[in-house]
Amino acid sequence: MKQQQLPAFRLQLSANEILSGFFAIGLFCLGMGIILLLSAKSIREVEINYTEKCATCAKLREDATNFDKECNCSISFYLPQKMEGNVYLYYKLYGFYQNLYRYILSRSNIQLVGTDVKDVRNCAPFKTSDNGLPIAPCGAIANSMFNDTIVLLYNFNSSTHIRVPMVRTETAWWTDKYVKFQNPTFQNLSSAFAGTAKPPNWPKPVYELDEKDPGNNGFVNDDFIVWMRTAAFPNFKKLYRRLHRIGNFTEGLPAGSYSFIINYNFPVGRFQGQKAVVLSTLTWSGGSSLFLALAYLVTGAVTLLASFSMMAVHLKLKERKTFFLQ
């Protein structure tokens, strides 16, 4: 008792202040969890798995000798209610482990910032081509880039099919687009990559990813940057396009019949994976994900439970101390 009364041992906060802090944190987390749960319910989301629906194309792509043969498949669906506001198109992969340690390290940041396009030191096993030329972009992440082409059609009637306008830029993080990825300082982008080879799985070199838009070509291509930011879990979705709100789509996607036209290039059968396309709206807290809401709810509940437990112990000890002093 004498030792516990020394100034060095005393807590800076009283028991009441500590309990009040725990109660405040618990109530805040519970409130945030409820708000996030309610906002998630207002999100409209449509997911269509096209692994089996494009089985013919999938079988074609499993044979590497068919790399130069195109294969398209059409998937029709009906949207019962309009999707108001901004609509985002994602591609989703199941069973693709982007979080493997060697896979994450297989890249050259010196190359990606445009300093030296021939720097391939950390890019094993995709460092050089069969002729010995350095690969740009090198590494396993770049070589496995998702390359299906997805087009959305609005079936106004049986004879009129309107292509839904989509924006292919501003899908990557700002820091990635303008800090972590830069093209070499050359007026002619193809000249900047002279003496390099394209990744083995790519149908064309990096400087032909978007020849119509120089600001979206080469290392600063949004599709490429989005893919290079590796996912933490084997099932993930990545932003592919944004709805361009013009014409019939000023207020969003109207209810009705739609079709996805998919140019099938990315094989998933070898790793028993699956592919899907997702149409979704967003709220202030982001997309449709119950994880954050449940995390807040569980944290709030545990904190409040700990608060009540500590309060019970505190009151019991306080009664014992009062009885001892008497």
Short mmCIF file of C-alpha atoms in Angstrom, two decimals:
data_model
loop_
_atom_site.label_atom_id
_atom_site.label_comp_id
_atom_site.label_asym_id
_atom_site.label_seq_id
_atom_site.Cartn_x
_atom_site.Cartn_y
_atom_site.Cartn_z
CA MET A 1 0.00 0.00 0.00
CA LYS A 2 2.83 2.40 0.84
CA GLN A 3 4.59 1.66 -2.46
CA GLN A 4 1.38 2.25 -4.44
CA GLN A 5 1.08 5.72 -2.91
CA LEU A 6 4.43 6.86 -4.34
CA PRO A 7 4.11 9.64 -7.00
CA ALA A 8 5.99 7.53 -9.60
CA PHE A 9 3.37 4.77 -9.39
CA ARG A 10 0.24 6.89 -9.55
CA LEU A 11 -1.79 6.98 -12.76
CA GLN A 12 -2.24 10.34 -14.45
CA LEU A 13 -5.92 9.59 -15.11
CA SER A 14 -8.50 8.71 -12.55
CA ALA A 15 -10.66 5.59 -12.82
CA ASN A 16 -13.70 7.68 -13.73
CA GLU A 17 -11.82 9.38 -16.59
CA ILE A 18 -10.60 6.04 -17.96
CA LEU A 19 -14.08 4.52 -17.82
CA SER A 20 -15.57 7.60 -19.49
CA GLY A 21 -13.01 7.29 -22.31
CA PHE A 22 -13.85 3.62 -22.86
CA PHE A 23 -17.58 4.36 -22.90
CA ALA A 24 -17.08 7.21 -25.40
CA ILE A 25 -14.98 5.04 -27.74
CA GLY A 26 -17.48 2.19 -27.55
CA LEU A 27 -20.46 4.42 -28.31
CA PHE A 28 -18.60 6.12 -31.17
CA CYS A 29 -17.68 2.79 -32.79
CA LEU A 30 -21.21 1.44 -32.41
CA GLY A 31 -22.66 4.61 -33.94
CA MET A 32 -20.22 4.52 -36.88
CA GLY A 33 -20.99 0.85 -37.46
CA ILE A 34 -24.73 1.49 -37.62
CA ILE A 35 -24.26 4.48 -39.97
CA LEU A 36 -21.98 2.47 -42.29
CA LEU A 37 -24.41 -0.45 -42.25
CA LEU A 38 -27.31 1.80 -43.26
CA SER A 39 -25.28 3.54 -45.99
CA ALA A 40 -24.19 0.16 -47.42
CA LYS A 41 -27.85 -0.78 -47.89
CA SER A 42 -28.40 2.24 -50.15
CA ILE A 43 -25.74 1.06 -52.61
CA ARG A 44 -26.97 -0.55 -55.82
CA GLU A 45 -24.71 -3.33 -57.06
CA VAL A 46 -24.96 -5.90 -59.84
CA GLU A 47 -22.41 -8.71 -60.15
CA ILE A 48 -22.29 -11.11 -63.10
CA ASN A 49 -19.91 -14.05 -63.06
CA TYR A 50 -18.93 -14.88 -66.64
CA THR A 51 -16.53 -17.77 -66.04
CA GLU A 52 -19.02 -20.45 -67.11
CA LYS A 53 -21.02 -18.21 -69.44
CA CYS A 54 -17.92 -17.70 -71.58
CA ALA A 55 -16.81 -21.35 -71.33
CA THR A 56 -16.03 -21.63 -75.07
CA CYS A 57 -13.65 -18.66 -74.91
CA ALA A 58 -12.16 -19.94 -71.66
CA LYS A 59 -11.34 -23.28 -73.28
CA LEU A 60 -9.73 -21.48 -76.23
CA ARG A 61 -7.54 -19.36 -73.94
CA GLU A 62 -6.23 -22.36 -71.99
CA ASP A 63 -4.22 -23.28 -75.09
CA ALA A 64 -1.36 -20.76 -75.37
CA THR A 65 -1.05 -21.35 -79.12
CA ASN A 66 -4.38 -19.56 -79.61
CA PHE A 67 -3.03 -16.25 -78.29
CA ASP A 68 -3.65 -14.48 -81.62
CA LYS A 69 -7.28 -15.64 -81.96
CA GLU A 70 -10.01 -13.31 -80.74
CA CYS A 71 -12.98 -14.63 -78.81
CA ASN A 72 -16.01 -12.58 -77.76
CA CYS A 73 -18.99 -13.55 -75.67
CA SER A 74 -22.22 -11.70 -74.92
CA ILE A 75 -24.00 -11.73 -71.55
CA SER A 76 -27.48 -10.23 -71.27
CA PHE A 77 -29.07 -9.11 -68.02
CA TYR A 78 -31.96 -6.99 -66.83
CA LEU A 79 -31.66 -4.01 -64.48
CA PRO A 80 -34.98 -3.80 -62.58
CA GLN A 81 -34.31 -0.37 -61.04
CA LYS A 82 -32.26 2.56 -62.27
CA MET A 83 -28.83 3.17 -60.81
CA GLU A 84 -28.79 6.89 -60.02
CA GLY A 85 -25.73 9.09 -59.91
CA ASN A 86 -22.19 7.97 -60.61
CA VAL A 87 -21.89 4.33 -61.67
CA TYR A 88 -18.62 2.40 -61.61
CA LEU A 89 -17.64 -0.70 -63.56
CA TYR A 90 -15.26 -3.17 -61.92
CA TYR A 91 -13.72 -6.48 -62.89
CA LYS A 92 -13.53 -9.06 -60.12
CA LEU A 93 -11.23 -12.06 -59.74
CA TYR A 94 -11.67 -15.05 -57.46
CA GLY A 95 -8.72 -17.17 -56.37
CA PHE A 96 -5.95 -14.93 -57.77
CA TYR A 97 -3.25 -14.46 -55.11
CA GLN A 98 -1.64 -11.08 -55.73
CA ASN A 99 -0.33 -11.12 -52.17
CA LEU A 100 2.40 -13.74 -52.68
CA TYR A 101 5.74 -12.37 -51.45
CA ARG A 102 7.82 -13.17 -54.55
CA TYR A 103 5.03 -11.90 -56.81
CA ILE A 104 4.89 -8.53 -55.02
CA LEU A 105 8.68 -8.08 -55.23
CA SER A 106 8.81 -8.90 -58.94
CA ARG A 107 8.85 -5.31 -60.27
CA SER A 108 11.26 -2.43 -60.86
CA ASN A 109 10.27 0.86 -59.27
CA ILE A 110 13.26 2.55 -60.94
CA GLN A 111 11.83 1.50 -64.29
CA LEU A 112 8.26 2.50 -63.44
CA VAL A 113 9.19 6.08 -62.52
CA GLY A 114 10.85 6.45 -65.93
CA THR A 115 14.42 6.78 -64.64
CA ASP A 116 15.81 3.73 -66.45
CA VAL A 117 13.51 1.55 -68.59
CA LYS A 118 16.21 -1.12 -68.81
CA ASP A 119 16.53 -1.65 -65.06
CA VAL A 120 15.26 -5.22 -64.47
CA ARG A 121 17.30 -6.25 -61.42
CA ASN A 122 14.35 -7.22 -59.21
CA CYS A 123 12.04 -8.57 -61.90
CA ALA A 124 12.76 -12.31 -61.87
CA PRO A 125 11.51 -14.43 -63.55
CA PHE A 126 10.42 -11.89 -66.20
CA LYS A 127 13.61 -9.85 -66.61
CA THR A 128 14.63 -10.41 -70.23
CA SER A 129 13.06 -11.79 -73.39
CA ASP A 130 14.25 -14.81 -75.34
CA ASN A 131 16.55 -12.51 -77.41
CA GLY A 132 18.08 -11.06 -74.22
CA LEU A 133 16.29 -7.72 -74.37
CA PRO A 134 15.14 -6.19 -71.06
CA ILE A 135 11.36 -6.41 -70.59
CA ALA A 136 9.44 -3.18 -70.01
CA PRO A 137 7.47 -3.24 -67.83
CA CYS A 138 9.25 -6.17 -66.22
CA GLY A 139 8.18 -8.52 -63.46
CA ALA A 140 5.42 -10.98 -62.65
CA ILE A 141 2.82 -8.34 -61.71
CA ALA A 142 3.03 -6.54 -65.05
CA ASN A 143 3.17 -9.78 -67.05
CA SER A 144 -0.08 -11.04 -65.49
CA MET A 145 -2.06 -7.83 -66.15
CA PHE A 146 -5.80 -8.27 -66.60
CA ASN A 147 -6.53 -7.74 -70.30
CA ASP A 148 -10.19 -8.59 -70.94
CA THR A 149 -12.07 -5.84 -72.80
CA ILE A 150 -15.53 -5.11 -71.40
CA VAL A 151 -18.19 -3.12 -73.28
CA LEU A 152 -21.66 -2.36 -71.88
CA LEU A 153 -24.63 -2.04 -74.25
CA TYR A 154 -28.07 -0.62 -73.40
CA ASN A 155 -30.76 -2.54 -75.30
CA PHE A 156 -33.24 0.27 -75.89
CA ASN A 157 -35.41 -2.12 -77.91
CA SER A 158 -34.96 -5.31 -79.93
CA SER A 159 -33.26 -3.46 -82.79
CA THR A 160 -31.54 -0.53 -81.05
CA HIS A 161 -28.43 -1.19 -78.95
CA ILE A 162 -26.71 1.86 -77.47
CA ARG A 163 -23.13 1.63 -76.27
CA VAL A 164 -22.98 3.00 -72.73
CA PRO A 165 -20.33 5.77 -72.63
CA MET A 166 -17.53 4.98 -70.21
CA VAL A 167 -14.49 6.97 -69.08
CA ARG A 168 -11.24 5.01 -68.95
CA THR A 169 -9.18 7.61 -67.05
CA GLU A 170 -9.10 8.79 -63.42
CA THR A 171 -9.50 5.25 -62.12
CA ALA A 172 -6.08 5.11 -60.40
CA TRP A 173 -4.94 6.72 -57.16
CA TRP A 174 -3.57 10.25 -57.62
CA THR A 175 -0.27 9.41 -55.93
CA ASP A 176 0.20 6.41 -58.22
CA LYS A 177 -0.63 8.34 -61.38
CA TYR A 178 1.52 11.40 -60.73
CA VAL A 179 4.23 10.20 -58.34
CA LYS A 180 4.93 6.46 -58.51
CA PHE A 181 4.47 5.98 -62.27
CA GLN A 182 6.08 8.22 -64.89
CA ASN A 183 7.05 7.82 -68.53
CA PRO A 184 10.62 8.45 -69.68
CA THR A 185 11.25 12.04 -70.77
CA PHE A 186 11.13 11.50 -74.54
CA GLN A 187 8.98 13.30 -77.08
CA ASN A 188 8.33 10.03 -78.90
CA LEU A 189 7.24 7.35 -76.43
CA SER A 190 8.10 4.45 -78.73
CA SER A 191 11.68 5.78 -78.98
CA ALA A 192 11.90 5.86 -75.19
CA PHE A 193 11.32 2.10 -75.09
CA ALA A 194 13.71 1.27 -77.94
CA GLY A 195 15.87 -1.72 -77.07
CA THR A 196 13.26 -3.26 -74.77
CA ALA A 197 10.71 -6.06 -75.20
CA LYS A 198 7.08 -6.35 -74.17
CA PRO A 199 6.05 -8.77 -71.37
CA PRO A 200 5.53 -12.33 -72.73
CA ASN A 201 1.76 -12.36 -72.02
CA TRP A 202 1.09 -8.95 -73.56
CA PRO A 203 -0.27 -8.68 -77.12
CA LYS A 204 1.32 -5.24 -77.65
CA PRO A 205 4.05 -3.09 -76.08
CA VAL A 206 3.42 -0.66 -73.24
CA TYR A 207 3.59 2.43 -75.47
CA GLU A 208 0.52 1.18 -77.40
CA LEU A 209 -1.84 0.79 -74.44
CA ASP A 210 -3.71 3.99 -75.38
CA GLU A 211 -2.28 5.68 -78.47
CA LYS A 212 -5.26 8.08 -78.72
CA ASP A 213 -4.50 9.67 -75.34
CA PRO A 214 -0.82 10.42 -74.61
CA GLY A 215 -1.72 11.15 -70.98
CA ASN A 216 -2.99 7.59 -70.61
CA ASN A 217 -0.27 5.73 -72.45
CA GLY A 218 2.86 3.90 -71.36
CA PHE A 219 3.57 3.57 -67.64
CA VAL A 220 0.88 6.16 -66.79
CA ASN A 221 -1.94 4.10 -68.29
CA ASP A 222 -4.71 3.88 -65.69
CA ASP A 223 -5.55 0.21 -66.35
CA PHE A 224 -1.89 -0.70 -65.88
CA ILE A 225 -1.51 1.38 -62.70
CA VAL A 226 -4.68 -0.06 -61.15
CA TRP A 227 -3.43 -3.60 -61.78
CA MET A 228 0.03 -2.85 -60.36
CA ARG A 229 -1.48 -1.92 -56.97
CA THR A 230 -1.64 -5.47 -55.63
CA ALA A 231 -4.65 -6.74 -53.67
CA ALA A 232 -4.39 -8.07 -50.12
CA PHE A 233 -6.85 -10.95 -50.56
CA PRO A 234 -7.32 -13.62 -53.26
CA ASN A 235 -10.84 -12.40 -54.09
CA PHE A 236 -10.78 -8.77 -55.17
CA LYS A 237 -12.27 -6.26 -57.57
CA LYS A 238 -10.52 -3.40 -59.36
CA LEU A 239 -11.98 -0.29 -60.93
CA TYR A 240 -12.18 -0.61 -64.71
CA ARG A 241 -14.38 2.24 -66.00
CA ARG A 242 -16.62 5.11 -64.85
CA LEU A 243 -19.96 6.03 -66.39
CA HIS A 244 -19.78 9.12 -68.59
CA ARG A 245 -23.04 10.85 -67.68
CA ILE A 246 -24.17 12.24 -71.04
CA GLY A 247 -27.20 11.73 -73.29
CA ASN A 248 -29.52 8.98 -72.07
CA PHE A 249 -27.25 8.39 -69.08
CA THR A 250 -27.15 11.87 -67.53
CA GLU A 251 -28.88 10.68 -64.36
CA GLY A 252 -27.20 7.27 -64.28
CA LEU A 253 -28.13 3.90 -65.73
CA PRO A 254 -31.86 3.63 -66.52
CA ALA A 255 -33.74 0.43 -65.76
CA GLY A 256 -33.97 -1.96 -68.67
CA SER A 257 -32.16 -4.61 -70.67
CA TYR A 258 -28.34 -4.56 -70.98
CA SER A 259 -25.60 -6.70 -72.45
CA PHE A 260 -21.91 -7.10 -71.70
CA ILE A 261 -19.70 -7.76 -74.72
CA ILE A 262 -16.49 -9.29 -73.41
CA ASN A 263 -13.34 -9.81 -75.42
CA TYR A 264 -12.01 -12.81 -73.49
CA ASN A 265 -8.22 -12.79 -73.02
CA PHE A 266 -7.42 -13.44 -69.36
CA PRO A 267 -7.32 -17.20 -68.56
CA VAL A 268 -8.41 -18.32 -65.08
CA GLY A 269 -8.80 -22.08 -65.51
CA ARG A 270 -5.16 -22.87 -64.70
CA PHE A 271 -5.52 -21.64 -61.11
CA GLN A 272 -9.20 -22.69 -60.73
CA GLY A 273 -10.22 -19.05 -60.54
CA GLN A 274 -13.31 -17.16 -61.64
CA LYS A 275 -14.06 -13.78 -63.24
CA ALA A 276 -16.95 -11.37 -62.84
CA VAL A 277 -18.02 -7.87 -63.83
CA VAL A 278 -19.57 -5.56 -61.23
CA LEU A 279 -21.69 -2.43 -61.69
CA SER A 280 -21.96 -0.39 -58.52
CA THR A 281 -22.83 3.00 -57.08
CA LEU A 282 -20.93 4.54 -54.16
CA THR A 283 -21.71 6.44 -50.98
CA TRP A 284 -19.57 8.81 -48.90
CA SER A 285 -18.01 5.76 -47.21
CA GLY A 286 -17.10 3.97 -50.44
CA GLY A 287 -18.45 0.84 -52.08
CA SER A 288 -20.56 -2.04 -50.87
CA SER A 289 -18.53 -3.69 -48.12
CA LEU A 290 -19.86 -4.93 -44.79
CA PHE A 291 -16.37 -5.51 -43.38
CA LEU A 292 -15.81 -1.94 -42.14
CA ALA A 293 -19.32 -1.69 -40.65
CA LEU A 294 -18.95 -5.04 -38.86
CA ALA A 295 -15.47 -4.10 -37.65
CA TYR A 296 -16.83 -0.91 -36.05
CA LEU A 297 -19.79 -2.79 -34.52
CA VAL A 298 -17.62 -5.55 -33.05
CA THR A 299 -15.04 -3.04 -31.74
CA GLY A 300 -17.78 -0.93 -30.17
CA ALA A 301 -19.47 -3.93 -28.56
CA VAL A 302 -16.20 -5.29 -27.13
CA THR A 303 -15.18 -1.87 -25.83
CA LEU A 304 -18.53 -1.34 -24.11
CA LEU A 305 -18.37 -4.83 -22.62
CA ALA A 306 -14.87 -4.09 -21.31
CA SER A 307 -16.14 -0.77 -19.91
CA PHE A 308 -18.96 -2.41 -17.96
CA SER A 309 -16.59 -5.11 -16.69
CA MET A 310 -14.05 -2.54 -15.50
CA MET A 311 -16.81 -0.45 -13.91
CA ALA A 312 -18.07 -3.49 -11.99
CA VAL A 313 -14.55 -4.30 -10.77
CA HIS A 314 -13.97 -0.64 -9.86
CA LEU A 315 -17.18 -0.40 -7.83
CA LYS A 316 -16.48 -3.70 -6.09
CA LEU A 317 -12.95 -2.62 -5.12
CA LYS A 318 -14.27 0.76 -4.01
CA GLU A 319 -16.75 -0.95 -1.65
CA ARG A 320 -14.01 -3.18 -0.25
CA LYS A 321 -11.72 -0.18 0.28
CA THR A 322 -14.50 1.69 2.11
CA PHE A 323 -15.18 -1.35 4.31
CA PHE A 324 -11.44 -1.77 5.05
CA LEU A 325 -11.07 1.89 6.07
CA GLN A 326 -14.06 1.59 8.38
#
